[in-house]
Amino acid sequence: MSDLAFGLDTFGDVPEDDTGTPMSYAAAIRHVVDEAVLADEIGVDVIALGEHHRPEYSITTPETVLAGIATRTSRIHLSSGVTVLSSDDPVRVFQRFATVDALSDGRAEIILGRGSFTESFPLFGYDLSDYDKLFEEKIDLFVRLLDEKPVTWSGTLRPPLDAADVFPKTESGRLTTWVGVGGSPQSVIRTAHYGLPLMLAIIGGPAKRFAPYVDLYRRAAAEFGTTAHPVGMHSPGFIADTDEEARELFWPRYRVIRDRIGRLRGWPPIQRAEYDSEIEHGSMYIGSPETVARKIAGAVKDLDVGRFDLIYSSGSQPASARMHAVELYGTKVIPMVRDLLAEGK
């Protein structure tokens, strides 16, 4: 990949077909694979698939879908976005992604996270009162597994390992592994402590407000003596031929899912003015290719990041419109951003 990488990120939102009917979960998964194949063909650097266990989303096992994508693509990097490590087993996560890495000739990546939703915890028998400790212990084990040597480890929430050798090994000797962080300084410091790359989830407000987190990551890495990797960011957006088309396509379906989630979290219903303000001044990258490119270029400069991932699906946007958004991102937005940054604009 070049110095600045561009990715696409989805949770496999169930889209509408051309008649306005929601697709089946199976069709939604196949559609994500088709979008990834297109992204590979037009030069997008990364496809990242998130893990969710809710009715709005079709992807619960990102690595399974990534394995399917691996067999139909040749260059795009294949990432989770994120893997909810707290409610999974680090050994199995490593094994599954090492397998994707083999199928893709070394293109697998992982973004580890605690998850913004909690459905996976009761589903797999984990106690939410252990939310923080689960992630702390499991990331500690996972980082040791990345060395691909026998591991001796013990914690309080998982059986210990005694000189356990884990297979398969990767050809490169190490899986690329990021940590996704939504706004916790302690999470930023933990990421620096382990010497892992930082992926910032910026889903509201101006991107520039996250600049202190980038600075904290770099200062913490210097103090720990670890590597401060180029920071990544991901934010929601949607691209159409015109600003008006993008806003009007996205809004009604986004409002449904935003309010459904908001009811669970005690948020008031979203108003159109809030949506428009977030596009104008916040972290929603919605509009024509030129509008989105200018906004991405500004965020990249403000935060000095090395990777930008666009969450290109948030609701039941039509499958054909989503595919067109992927096409516009790869063929128009990415080249425009590169040109704008080269020109210093």
Tab-separated table of C-alpha atoms in Angstrom, residues 64-272:
chain	number	residue	atom	x	y	z
A	64	THR	CA	-15.605	-16.132	7.209
A	65	VAL	CA	-16.737	-13.498	4.727
A	66	LEU	CA	-13.146	-12.287	4.319
A	67	ALA	CA	-12.105	-15.818	3.424
A	68	GLY	CA	-14.678	-15.788	0.650
A	69	ILE	CA	-13.441	-12.397	-0.535
A	70	ALA	CA	-9.849	-13.687	-0.457
A	71	THR	CA	-10.588	-16.237	-3.159
A	72	ARG	CA	-12.051	-13.607	-5.509
A	73	THR	CA	-9.547	-10.757	-5.065
A	74	SER	CA	-5.840	-10.274	-5.623
A	75	ARG	CA	-4.577	-7.115	-3.922
A	76	ILE	CA	-7.007	-5.560	-1.426
A	77	HIS	CA	-6.178	-6.017	2.266
A	78	LEU	CA	-8.799	-7.934	4.254
A	79	SER	CA	-9.563	-6.644	7.724
A	80	SER	CA	-12.078	-6.940	10.514
A	81	GLY	CA	-13.588	-3.711	11.696
A	82	VAL	CA	-13.751	-4.740	14.529
A	83	THR	CA	-13.311	-8.195	16.004
A	84	VAL	CA	-14.953	-8.132	19.450
A	85	LEU	CA	-12.087	-9.830	21.261
A	86	SER	CA	-13.724	-9.584	24.693
A	87	SER	CA	-16.403	-12.144	23.775
A	88	ASP	CA	-14.190	-14.385	21.653
A	89	ASP	CA	-11.207	-16.629	22.289
A	90	PRO	CA	-7.827	-15.113	21.358
A	91	VAL	CA	-6.418	-18.451	20.183
A	92	ARG	CA	-9.333	-19.084	17.844
A	93	VAL	CA	-9.239	-15.499	16.561
A	94	PHE	CA	-5.570	-15.911	15.722
A	95	GLN	CA	-6.169	-19.253	14.002
A	96	ARG	CA	-9.052	-17.981	11.909
A	97	PHE	CA	-7.220	-14.876	10.707
A	98	ALA	CA	-4.019	-16.823	10.067
A	99	THR	CA	-6.170	-19.002	7.803
A	100	VAL	CA	-7.525	-15.936	5.973
A	101	ASP	CA	-3.934	-14.742	5.669
A	102	ALA	CA	-2.994	-18.022	3.968
A	103	LEU	CA	-5.946	-17.891	1.566
A	104	SER	CA	-5.148	-14.281	0.619
A	105	ASP	CA	-1.367	-14.594	0.261
A	106	GLY	CA	-0.689	-12.427	3.301
A	107	ARG	CA	-3.413	-9.775	3.007
A	108	ALA	CA	-5.231	-10.391	6.320
A	109	GLU	CA	-5.461	-7.757	9.038
A	110	ILE	CA	-7.287	-7.587	12.361
A	111	ILE	CA	-8.756	-4.609	14.186
A	112	LEU	CA	-9.379	-5.641	17.778
A	113	GLY	CA	-11.989	-3.843	19.843
A	114	ARG	CA	-14.258	-4.050	22.856
A	115	GLY	CA	-17.323	-3.471	20.702
A	116	SER	CA	-19.834	-0.622	20.718
A	117	PHE	CA	-22.701	-3.099	21.199
A	118	THR	CA	-22.993	-5.741	23.901
A	119	GLU	CA	-25.179	-8.454	22.319
A	120	SER	CA	-22.224	-10.818	21.942
A	121	PHE	CA	-21.599	-10.999	25.696
A	122	PRO	CA	-24.797	-12.796	26.789
A	123	LEU	CA	-24.874	-14.669	23.477
A	124	PHE	CA	-21.553	-16.349	24.239
A	125	GLY	CA	-21.921	-16.534	28.002
A	126	TYR	CA	-19.821	-13.589	29.200
A	127	ASP	CA	-20.667	-11.353	32.136
A	128	LEU	CA	-20.906	-7.664	31.259
A	129	SER	CA	-19.513	-6.817	34.689
A	130	ASP	CA	-16.217	-8.196	33.355
A	131	TYR	CA	-16.357	-5.906	30.287
A	132	ASP	CA	-13.048	-4.125	30.886
A	133	LYS	CA	-11.146	-7.030	32.384
A	134	LEU	CA	-12.103	-9.389	29.549
A	135	PHE	CA	-10.492	-7.115	26.993
A	136	GLU	CA	-7.424	-6.393	29.121
A	137	GLU	CA	-6.648	-10.081	29.647
A	138	LYS	CA	-7.473	-11.202	26.131
A	139	ILE	CA	-5.463	-8.538	24.343
A	140	ASP	CA	-2.513	-9.410	26.561
A	141	LEU	CA	-2.762	-13.029	25.412
A	142	PHE	CA	-3.378	-12.095	21.785
A	143	VAL	CA	-0.269	-9.920	21.582
A	144	ARG	CA	1.793	-12.869	22.793
A	145	LEU	CA	0.252	-15.098	20.131
A	146	LEU	CA	1.393	-12.637	17.453
A	147	ASP	CA	5.010	-13.732	18.033
A	148	GLU	CA	3.994	-17.188	16.720
A	149	LYS	CA	6.029	-18.983	19.389
A	150	PRO	CA	4.890	-21.318	22.207
A	151	VAL	CA	2.913	-19.280	24.749
A	152	THR	CA	2.744	-19.648	28.511
A	153	TRP	CA	0.041	-17.409	29.929
A	154	SER	CA	-2.440	-17.240	32.770
A	155	GLY	CA	-5.345	-14.962	33.639
A	156	THR	CA	-8.520	-15.042	35.669
A	157	LEU	CA	-11.204	-15.301	32.969
A	158	ARG	CA	-9.717	-17.905	30.616
A	159	PRO	CA	-7.909	-21.229	31.225
A	160	PRO	CA	-4.094	-20.842	31.272
A	161	LEU	CA	-1.739	-21.932	28.525
A	162	ASP	CA	1.481	-23.820	29.136
A	163	ALA	CA	3.973	-23.679	26.257
A	164	ALA	CA	1.047	-23.866	23.829
A	165	ASP	CA	2.016	-23.740	20.173
A	166	VAL	CA	-0.732	-22.342	17.958
A	167	PHE	CA	-1.272	-23.159	14.287
A	168	PRO	CA	-1.329	-22.319	11.438
A	169	LYS	CA	1.692	-20.055	11.307
A	170	THR	CA	1.666	-17.157	8.843
A	171	GLU	CA	4.172	-16.950	6.018
A	172	SER	CA	5.233	-13.435	7.076
A	173	GLY	CA	5.602	-14.414	10.724
A	174	ARG	CA	3.159	-11.827	12.060
A	175	LEU	CA	-0.450	-10.797	11.510
A	176	THR	CA	-1.033	-7.072	11.067
A	177	THR	CA	-3.124	-6.141	14.119
A	178	TRP	CA	-4.716	-2.800	15.007
A	179	VAL	CA	-6.729	-1.710	18.028
A	180	GLY	CA	-9.959	0.184	17.431
A	181	VAL	CA	-10.577	2.987	19.945
A	182	GLY	CA	-13.687	5.123	20.267
A	183	GLY	CA	-12.496	7.804	22.665
A	184	SER	CA	-10.938	6.343	25.799
A	185	PRO	CA	-7.498	7.766	26.675
A	186	GLN	CA	-6.700	4.565	28.586
A	187	SER	CA	-7.387	2.528	25.456
A	188	VAL	CA	-5.021	4.769	23.490
A	189	ILE	CA	-2.296	4.274	26.109
A	190	ARG	CA	-2.866	0.493	26.137
A	191	THR	CA	-2.498	0.386	22.352
A	192	ALA	CA	0.791	2.267	22.558
A	193	HIS	CA	1.981	-0.009	25.381
A	194	TYR	CA	1.617	-3.045	23.126
A	195	GLY	CA	3.152	-1.269	20.137
A	196	LEU	CA	0.079	-1.820	17.957
A	197	PRO	CA	-1.374	0.549	15.354
A	198	LEU	CA	-4.285	2.749	16.494
A	199	MET	CA	-7.575	2.990	14.581
A	200	LEU	CA	-9.802	5.845	15.754
A	201	ALA	CA	-13.569	5.402	15.419
A	202	ILE	CA	-14.745	8.960	14.753
A	203	ILE	CA	-18.507	8.906	14.322
A	204	GLY	CA	-19.573	12.304	15.618
A	205	GLY	CA	-18.296	15.843	15.919
A	206	PRO	CA	-15.345	17.402	14.105
A	207	ALA	CA	-12.473	15.022	13.410
A	208	LYS	CA	-10.026	17.591	14.743
A	209	ARG	CA	-11.205	17.009	18.316
A	210	PHE	CA	-9.391	13.656	18.175
A	211	ALA	CA	-6.005	15.306	17.610
A	212	PRO	CA	-5.124	14.986	21.332
A	213	TYR	CA	-5.595	11.220	21.059
A	214	VAL	CA	-3.126	11.033	18.182
A	215	ASP	CA	-0.657	13.085	20.210
A	216	LEU	CA	-1.254	10.929	23.308
A	217	TYR	CA	-0.602	7.757	21.311
A	218	ARG	CA	2.700	9.075	19.993
A	219	ARG	CA	3.853	10.392	23.375
A	220	ALA	CA	2.886	7.147	25.117
A	221	ALA	CA	4.730	5.054	22.536
A	222	ALA	CA	7.847	7.174	23.063
A	223	GLU	CA	7.629	6.669	26.827
A	224	PHE	CA	7.078	2.913	26.491
A	225	GLY	CA	9.812	2.580	23.866
A	226	THR	CA	7.376	1.009	21.405
A	227	THR	CA	6.596	1.914	17.793
A	228	ALA	CA	4.130	4.716	17.051
A	229	HIS	CA	2.615	3.444	13.812
A	230	PRO	CA	0.690	5.672	11.391
A	231	VAL	CA	-2.748	6.228	12.919
A	232	GLY	CA	-5.939	5.271	11.100
A	233	MET	CA	-9.452	6.667	11.334
A	234	HIS	CA	-12.847	5.486	10.203
A	235	SER	CA	-16.044	7.493	9.857
A	236	PRO	CA	-19.474	7.069	8.244
A	237	GLY	CA	-20.405	8.440	4.869
A	238	PHE	CA	-22.094	7.934	1.532
A	239	ILE	CA	-21.283	9.051	-1.990
A	240	ALA	CA	-23.595	9.757	-4.934
A	241	ASP	CA	-23.296	11.820	-8.090
A	242	THR	CA	-24.530	14.994	-6.351
A	243	ASP	CA	-24.653	16.306	-2.794
A	244	GLU	CA	-28.450	16.371	-2.798
A	245	GLU	CA	-28.778	12.817	-4.075
A	246	ALA	CA	-26.362	11.487	-1.448
A	247	ARG	CA	-28.093	13.298	1.421
A	248	GLU	CA	-31.611	12.309	0.376
A	249	LEU	CA	-30.737	8.663	-0.307
A	250	PHE	CA	-28.963	8.268	2.993
A	251	TRP	CA	-31.199	10.222	5.370
A	252	PRO	CA	-34.488	8.246	5.670
A	253	ARG	CA	-32.821	4.858	6.089
A	254	TYR	CA	-30.099	6.181	8.367
A	255	ARG	CA	-32.758	7.841	10.558
A	256	VAL	CA	-34.496	4.482	11.102
A	257	ILE	CA	-31.393	2.672	12.334
A	258	ARG	CA	-30.089	5.676	14.274
A	259	ASP	CA	-33.346	6.006	16.196
A	260	ARG	CA	-33.614	2.258	16.785
A	261	ILE	CA	-30.175	2.228	18.375
A	262	GLY	CA	-30.856	5.552	20.094
A	263	ARG	CA	-33.874	4.132	21.918
A	264	LEU	CA	-31.626	1.490	23.461
A	265	ARG	CA	-29.173	4.147	24.625
A	266	GLY	CA	-31.577	6.822	25.770
A	267	TRP	CA	-30.952	9.219	22.876
A	268	PRO	CA	-33.711	11.506	21.573
A	269	PRO	CA	-34.835	10.950	17.961
A	270	ILE	CA	-32.460	12.480	15.454
A	271	GLN	CA	-33.643	15.631	13.702
A	272	ARG	CA	-32.847	16.579	10.125
